[in-house]
Each structure stands twice: as C-alpha cells, then as structure tokens.
Amino acid sequence: MKVYYCILFFILGSVLASFYGVLATRAPLNKSIVKPRSHCDFCNHVLSWYELIPIFSYFFLQGKCHKCKAKLPIYEPIVELVMGILFMGSYLYFGFCYEFFVSLFLISLLVLIFISDIKFMIILDSPLVVTSIAVFLLKWYYFDFQAALNSFFAGIILFLFMLFIGFLGKKVFKRDALGGGDIKLSFVIGITLGVTHAFAALVLSTFLALPYATFSLFATNEHELPYGPFLVSALCVVFLYFDKFSSLLNALQFL
Ligand SMILES: [Zn+2]
C-alpha cells in the first residue's frame, strides 16, 4: 500500500508542478491560465497530450519542440521531478497527519514563489489565500477551533509587524524596502508556525538572503532583491525542523 501512495504522491507532485509552471508564468502577466492552450513559445504549435506528460515528454521529445526543434526549457522537467520527489518524501517522512497535508501546501507555495518572484518579482495572491485557508481548516480539523483561531491571530501579528518594517524601511531608504507580496506572505508564515517560530523564520530568512544580497550588490549592482524565495524557504525549514527550533528557542529563553 505504501508503494502505491508513494507513486500517487509523486505523480500528483509532478502534475501540479507542470500546472504551477503555467500559473506562475501567466498569472503575473494577467494572462488566462486556460487560454491559449499550452504551446511552444517559439512556433506557437499547440502541444498534444503526449507533449504534456510531466518529466517524460521532455525525454521523449529529446528536449526539443516536435515541430520547430527549438530547445525546450530544462528547468521544467527538473521542477516536475523535484516536486514529485518532495511530495513523495513528505508522505514517507510524515505519514498521513496534519504536518503532511500542510507540507503539500508549503511545497506548492515554495515552487510557485520561486518561479514568479525570481522571474517577475511578483508573489501571487491566490496561493497565499489558498494556503492560509488550508492551514486554518487543517488546524481546526486536527486540533480545535481555538487552535485555528490562535494561528489566525499569529498570522495577523506577523502581517502587522512586516507592514511596520516595510513602513520603516520606506521612511529610511525612501523607497519600497519590502514588497507587498512579502508582507502578505508573512501572514502565511505566522498562521503556519505561530508567533515565536514565525519570528525565528524571519531571522533565518535574513541569514539565507545575506550571501545572495551581498553578491548581487557587488557583482551586479542590483539593489532590488526578490525576498519571497528566502522567506518561503525559511518557512519550510522551520516547519520541517519545528521541534529542533522549539528546543533552540527554549534554550534562548524565548519560549
Ligand atoms: Zn516549436
């Protein structure tokens, strides 16, 4: 039975990854996600079903468009493979429980934010809303309504805190220091982790971003940094090692 679930979640992850690829590259440009149908970006040839199978199509077509022979982007099958592995890994690591179902939403958020924030410097609202509602309902179902409500308030606290940091940043640097998407994302961090762990995730995200920020400042003179990928990565790390962070916060006397 376990093997079947592994296969099932692997397929679910890779199919969703190919859908997220479409969502994260079309929605920021306000394009419909259903029309036009998936096509080759070079010759506009509409893809048939056998050109749309996650992972396999790429190898079957030898990485080229079937019509015009243009090279297909290699990152697509890689993302599909990685997300399939992450979904399957989550099942093996957690089994069927609260953490497992939340992790499926977090992995989805991770993939979507990596694509849309790096490509367009945009974090879509829809995945943030879906994840927040899912976490609230799962918390209610697995724990109780009070726990879900507490999580909701933790989300509000984080949101207001980041709003304040953004406001402060604007006063000091005279420009938007934090994107609106980053502020909304911090609501998801709060509702998922609770206040103390969420603040640990914020601290972790700055550590994750620091090497990249320093590099891009000196190497490319680029001042705008997509912060979403670091925030969502920190969220996932703290969620995965929640107990380890509890002991750490305890040792530092924050809990
Ligand atoms: Zn083509």
Tab-separated table of C-alpha atoms and ligand atoms in Angstrom:
chain	number	residue	atom	x	y	z
A	1	MET	CA	0.000	0.000	0.000
A	2	LYS	CA	2.825	2.351	0.929
A	3	VAL	CA	4.369	1.931	-2.537
A	4	TYR	CA	1.092	2.899	-4.204
A	5	TYR	CA	0.837	6.047	-2.118
A	6	CYS	CA	4.456	6.894	-2.973
A	7	ILE	CA	3.695	6.599	-6.691
A	8	LEU	CA	0.425	8.505	-6.284
A	9	PHE	CA	2.029	11.462	-4.462
A	10	PHE	CA	4.978	11.505	-6.862
A	11	ILE	CA	2.574	11.777	-9.816
A	12	LEU	CA	0.438	14.378	-8.005
A	13	GLY	CA	3.547	16.483	-7.270
A	14	SER	CA	4.867	16.376	-10.831
A	15	VAL	CA	1.455	17.072	-12.421
A	16	LEU	CA	0.880	20.022	-10.062
A	17	ALA	CA	4.401	21.305	-10.850
A	18	SER	CA	3.575	21.486	-14.530
A	19	PHE	CA	0.324	23.322	-13.705
A	20	TYR	CA	2.190	25.713	-11.371
A	21	GLY	CA	4.682	26.433	-14.146
A	22	VAL	CA	1.790	27.688	-16.271
A	23	LEU	CA	0.159	29.578	-13.381
A	24	ALA	CA	3.367	31.283	-12.204
A	25	THR	CA	4.403	32.425	-15.678
A	26	ARG	CA	0.977	33.517	-16.950
A	27	ALA	CA	-0.865	34.974	-13.953
A	28	PRO	CA	1.741	37.720	-13.222
A	29	LEU	CA	1.172	38.969	-16.793
A	30	ASN	CA	-2.602	38.798	-16.288
A	31	LYS	CA	-2.878	36.075	-18.902
A	32	SER	CA	-5.533	33.368	-18.665
A	33	ILE	CA	-4.292	30.008	-17.418
A	34	VAL	CA	-6.607	28.032	-19.711
A	35	LYS	CA	-6.391	30.003	-22.949
A	36	PRO	CA	-4.401	29.824	-25.112
A	37	ARG	CA	-3.689	26.131	-24.630
A	38	SER	CA	-0.099	25.136	-23.817
A	39	HIS	CA	2.028	25.845	-26.860
A	40	CYS	CA	5.625	26.081	-27.986
A	41	ASP	CA	6.944	29.568	-27.163
A	42	PHE	CA	8.873	29.663	-30.425
A	43	CYS	CA	6.491	28.418	-33.117
A	44	ASN	CA	3.154	28.595	-31.228
A	45	HIS	CA	2.403	24.988	-32.138
A	46	VAL	CA	-0.275	23.720	-29.712
A	47	LEU	CA	1.049	20.828	-27.623
A	48	SER	CA	-0.697	17.453	-27.861
A	49	TRP	CA	-1.270	15.211	-24.859
A	50	TYR	CA	1.952	13.259	-25.329
A	51	GLU	CA	3.924	16.514	-25.236
A	52	LEU	CA	2.362	17.427	-21.881
A	53	ILE	CA	3.275	14.431	-19.730
A	54	PRO	CA	5.367	15.733	-16.833
A	55	ILE	CA	9.062	14.719	-16.913
A	56	PHE	CA	8.604	12.033	-19.609
A	57	SER	CA	7.658	14.313	-22.513
A	58	TYR	CA	10.939	16.168	-22.216
A	59	PHE	CA	12.972	12.986	-22.641
A	60	PHE	CA	10.629	11.515	-25.212
A	61	LEU	CA	10.995	14.697	-27.330
A	62	GLN	CA	14.736	14.775	-26.579
A	63	GLY	CA	14.397	18.290	-25.171
A	64	LYS	CA	13.210	19.785	-28.467
A	65	CYS	CA	9.907	21.083	-29.831
A	66	HIS	CA	8.424	18.391	-32.029
A	67	LYS	CA	7.576	20.947	-34.789
A	68	CYS	CA	10.301	23.611	-34.883
A	69	LYS	CA	13.047	21.733	-32.981
A	70	ALA	CA	13.602	24.709	-30.642
A	71	LYS	CA	15.162	23.725	-27.330
A	72	LEU	CA	12.638	23.259	-24.501
A	73	PRO	CA	13.469	24.806	-21.110
A	74	ILE	CA	15.294	22.214	-18.989
A	75	TYR	CA	14.057	23.728	-15.716
A	76	GLU	CA	10.506	22.447	-16.350
A	77	PRO	CA	11.229	18.692	-16.105
A	78	ILE	CA	13.618	19.424	-13.201
A	79	VAL	CA	10.915	21.279	-11.238
A	80	GLU	CA	8.433	18.468	-12.018
A	81	LEU	CA	10.888	15.840	-10.812
A	82	VAL	CA	11.818	17.792	-7.668
A	83	MET	CA	8.199	18.446	-6.727
A	84	GLY	CA	7.290	14.790	-7.305
A	85	ILE	CA	10.158	13.768	-5.006
A	86	LEU	CA	9.187	16.367	-2.372
A	87	PHE	CA	5.538	15.204	-2.297
A	88	MET	CA	6.614	11.565	-2.038
A	89	GLY	CA	9.289	12.421	0.552
A	90	SER	CA	6.722	14.288	2.653
A	91	TYR	CA	4.480	11.257	2.705
A	92	LEU	CA	7.362	8.967	3.709
A	93	TYR	CA	8.589	11.431	6.355
A	94	PHE	CA	5.283	12.405	7.967
A	95	GLY	CA	2.717	9.749	7.012
A	96	PHE	CA	-0.933	10.846	6.926
A	97	CYS	CA	-1.186	13.604	9.533
A	98	TYR	CA	-1.554	17.361	9.973
A	99	GLU	CA	2.097	18.050	9.087
A	100	PHE	CA	1.847	16.048	5.862
A	101	PHE	CA	-1.146	17.934	4.462
A	102	VAL	CA	0.302	21.312	5.452
A	103	SER	CA	3.615	20.356	3.835
A	104	LEU	CA	1.892	19.714	0.481
A	105	PHE	CA	0.618	23.301	0.522
A	106	LEU	CA	4.008	24.657	1.606
A	107	ILE	CA	5.853	22.797	-1.172
A	108	SER	CA	3.352	24.216	-3.677
A	109	LEU	CA	3.915	27.705	-2.284
A	110	LEU	CA	7.692	27.210	-2.432
A	111	VAL	CA	7.625	26.235	-6.115
A	112	LEU	CA	5.172	28.979	-7.132
A	113	ILE	CA	7.070	31.734	-5.321
A	114	PHE	CA	10.443	30.603	-6.665
A	115	ILE	CA	9.156	30.804	-10.244
A	116	SER	CA	7.073	34.003	-10.081
A	117	ASP	CA	9.254	36.062	-7.724
A	118	ILE	CA	12.540	35.311	-9.492
A	119	LYS	CA	11.025	35.747	-12.961
A	120	PHE	CA	8.694	38.703	-12.364
A	121	MET	CA	9.408	39.936	-8.791
A	122	ILE	CA	5.775	39.089	-8.037
A	123	ILE	CA	4.174	36.863	-5.394
A	124	LEU	CA	0.702	35.802	-6.497
A	125	ASP	CA	-2.152	36.352	-4.032
A	126	SER	CA	-4.117	33.191	-4.878
A	127	PRO	CA	-1.609	30.626	-3.483
A	128	LEU	CA	-1.235	32.718	-0.293
A	129	VAL	CA	-5.004	32.770	0.227
A	130	VAL	CA	-5.386	29.051	-0.548
A	131	THR	CA	-2.535	28.094	1.826
A	132	SER	CA	-3.883	30.292	4.653
A	133	ILE	CA	-7.391	28.819	4.381
A	134	ALA	CA	-5.986	25.274	4.155
A	135	VAL	CA	-3.797	25.719	7.254
A	136	PHE	CA	-6.723	27.228	9.187
A	137	LEU	CA	-9.076	24.356	8.286
A	138	LEU	CA	-6.445	21.654	8.890
A	139	LYS	CA	-5.637	23.136	12.293
A	140	TRP	CA	-9.344	23.174	13.110
A	141	TYR	CA	-9.795	19.576	11.942
A	142	TYR	CA	-6.698	18.067	13.607
A	143	PHE	CA	-6.718	20.238	16.752
A	144	ASP	CA	-9.660	22.511	17.563
A	145	PHE	CA	-11.245	25.808	16.611
A	146	GLN	CA	-9.355	27.703	19.313
A	147	ALA	CA	-6.016	26.472	17.908
A	148	ALA	CA	-7.058	27.576	14.418
A	149	LEU	CA	-8.103	30.972	15.748
A	150	ASN	CA	-4.784	31.388	17.607
A	151	SER	CA	-2.928	30.610	14.378
A	152	PHE	CA	-5.009	33.187	12.563
A	153	PHE	CA	-4.040	35.854	15.112
A	154	ALA	CA	-0.374	34.823	14.825
A	155	GLY	CA	-0.750	35.497	11.090
A	156	ILE	CA	-2.190	38.957	11.801
A	157	ILE	CA	0.674	39.793	14.204
A	158	LEU	CA	3.300	38.810	11.649
A	159	PHE	CA	1.484	40.716	8.908
A	160	LEU	CA	1.324	43.890	11.015
A	161	PHE	CA	4.953	43.511	12.083
A	162	MET	CA	6.155	43.244	8.473
A	163	LEU	CA	3.869	46.092	7.455
A	164	PHE	CA	5.572	48.202	10.120
A	165	ILE	CA	9.066	47.093	8.950
A	166	GLY	CA	8.081	47.978	5.382
A	167	PHE	CA	6.838	51.392	6.524
A	168	LEU	CA	10.053	51.963	8.489
A	169	GLY	CA	12.165	50.871	5.524
A	170	LYS	CA	10.342	53.304	3.282
A	171	LYS	CA	10.980	56.168	5.722
A	172	VAL	CA	14.693	55.349	5.998
A	173	PHE	CA	15.547	54.298	2.425
A	174	LYS	CA	12.955	56.484	0.662
A	175	ARG	CA	11.770	53.530	-1.419
A	176	ASP	CA	9.882	50.250	-1.012
A	177	ALA	CA	12.135	48.053	1.094
A	178	LEU	CA	9.635	45.204	1.279
A	179	GLY	CA	7.234	44.176	-1.458
A	180	GLY	CA	3.509	43.865	-0.752
A	181	GLY	CA	3.837	40.167	-1.576
A	182	ASP	CA	6.476	39.681	1.145
A	183	ILE	CA	4.179	41.317	3.708
A	184	LYS	CA	1.221	39.122	2.710
A	185	LEU	CA	3.496	36.064	2.722
A	186	SER	CA	4.420	36.813	6.348
A	187	PHE	CA	0.737	36.268	7.244
A	188	VAL	CA	1.115	32.684	5.941
A	189	ILE	CA	4.341	32.299	7.952
A	190	GLY	CA	2.526	33.418	11.107
A	191	ILE	CA	-0.567	31.259	10.644
A	192	THR	CA	1.558	28.180	9.865
A	193	LEU	CA	4.260	28.499	12.536
A	194	GLY	CA	2.769	30.541	15.378
A	195	VAL	CA	4.318	33.814	16.555
A	196	THR	CA	7.629	32.686	18.105
A	197	HIS	CA	8.600	30.200	15.409
A	198	ALA	CA	7.487	32.685	12.746
A	199	PHE	CA	9.909	35.286	14.086
A	200	ALA	CA	12.628	32.604	14.055
A	201	ALA	CA	11.768	32.059	10.363
A	202	LEU	CA	12.093	35.809	9.655
A	203	VAL	CA	15.551	35.841	11.267
A	204	LEU	CA	16.538	32.718	9.325
A	205	SER	CA	15.358	34.301	6.053
A	206	THR	CA	17.707	37.265	6.516
A	207	PHE	CA	20.608	34.848	7.088
A	208	LEU	CA	19.645	32.939	3.946
A	209	ALA	CA	19.360	36.135	1.895
A	210	LEU	CA	22.556	37.760	3.158
A	211	PRO	CA	25.140	35.947	0.973
A	212	TYR	CA	22.974	36.377	-2.122
A	213	ALA	CA	22.265	40.050	-1.362
A	214	THR	CA	25.948	40.827	-0.816
A	215	PHE	CA	26.870	39.003	-4.014
A	216	SER	CA	24.238	40.726	-6.153
A	217	LEU	CA	25.102	44.152	-4.718
A	218	PHE	CA	28.785	43.833	-5.601
A	219	ALA	CA	28.632	41.662	-8.687
A	220	THR	CA	25.624	43.118	-10.475
A	221	ASN	CA	24.938	46.383	-8.652
A	222	GLU	CA	21.388	45.092	-8.345
A	223	HIS	CA	19.542	46.658	-5.419
A	224	GLU	CA	16.172	45.005	-5.931
A	225	LEU	CA	16.203	41.560	-4.412
A	226	PRO	CA	13.336	39.072	-4.676
A	227	TYR	CA	12.911	38.309	-0.966
A	228	GLY	CA	9.996	35.858	-1.314
A	229	PRO	CA	12.136	32.782	-2.083
A	230	PHE	CA	14.145	33.323	1.129
A	231	LEU	CA	11.040	33.868	3.255
A	232	VAL	CA	9.269	30.792	1.937
A	233	SER	CA	12.450	28.671	2.235
A	234	ALA	CA	12.820	29.760	5.871
A	235	LEU	CA	9.142	28.908	6.459
A	236	CYS	CA	9.680	25.391	5.090
A	237	VAL	CA	12.910	24.820	7.079
A	238	VAL	CA	11.339	25.916	10.391
A	239	PHE	CA	8.209	23.852	9.668
A	240	LEU	CA	10.300	20.758	8.876
A	241	TYR	CA	12.505	21.141	11.976
A	242	PHE	CA	9.778	22.574	14.200
A	243	ASP	CA	10.852	20.630	17.332
A	244	LYS	CA	14.533	21.457	16.824
A	245	PHE	CA	13.580	25.147	16.669
A	246	SER	CA	11.451	24.699	19.800
A	247	SER	CA	14.500	23.443	21.718
A	248	LEU	CA	16.634	26.249	20.299
A	249	LEU	CA	14.061	28.921	21.230
A	250	ASN	CA	13.715	27.296	24.620
A	251	ALA	CA	17.476	27.377	25.188
A	252	LEU	CA	17.464	31.066	24.218
A	253	GLN	CA	14.576	31.539	26.699
A	254	PHE	CA	12.100	32.749	24.075
A	255	LEU	CA	9.596	30.029	24.917
B	1	ZN	ZN	8.061	24.939	-31.607
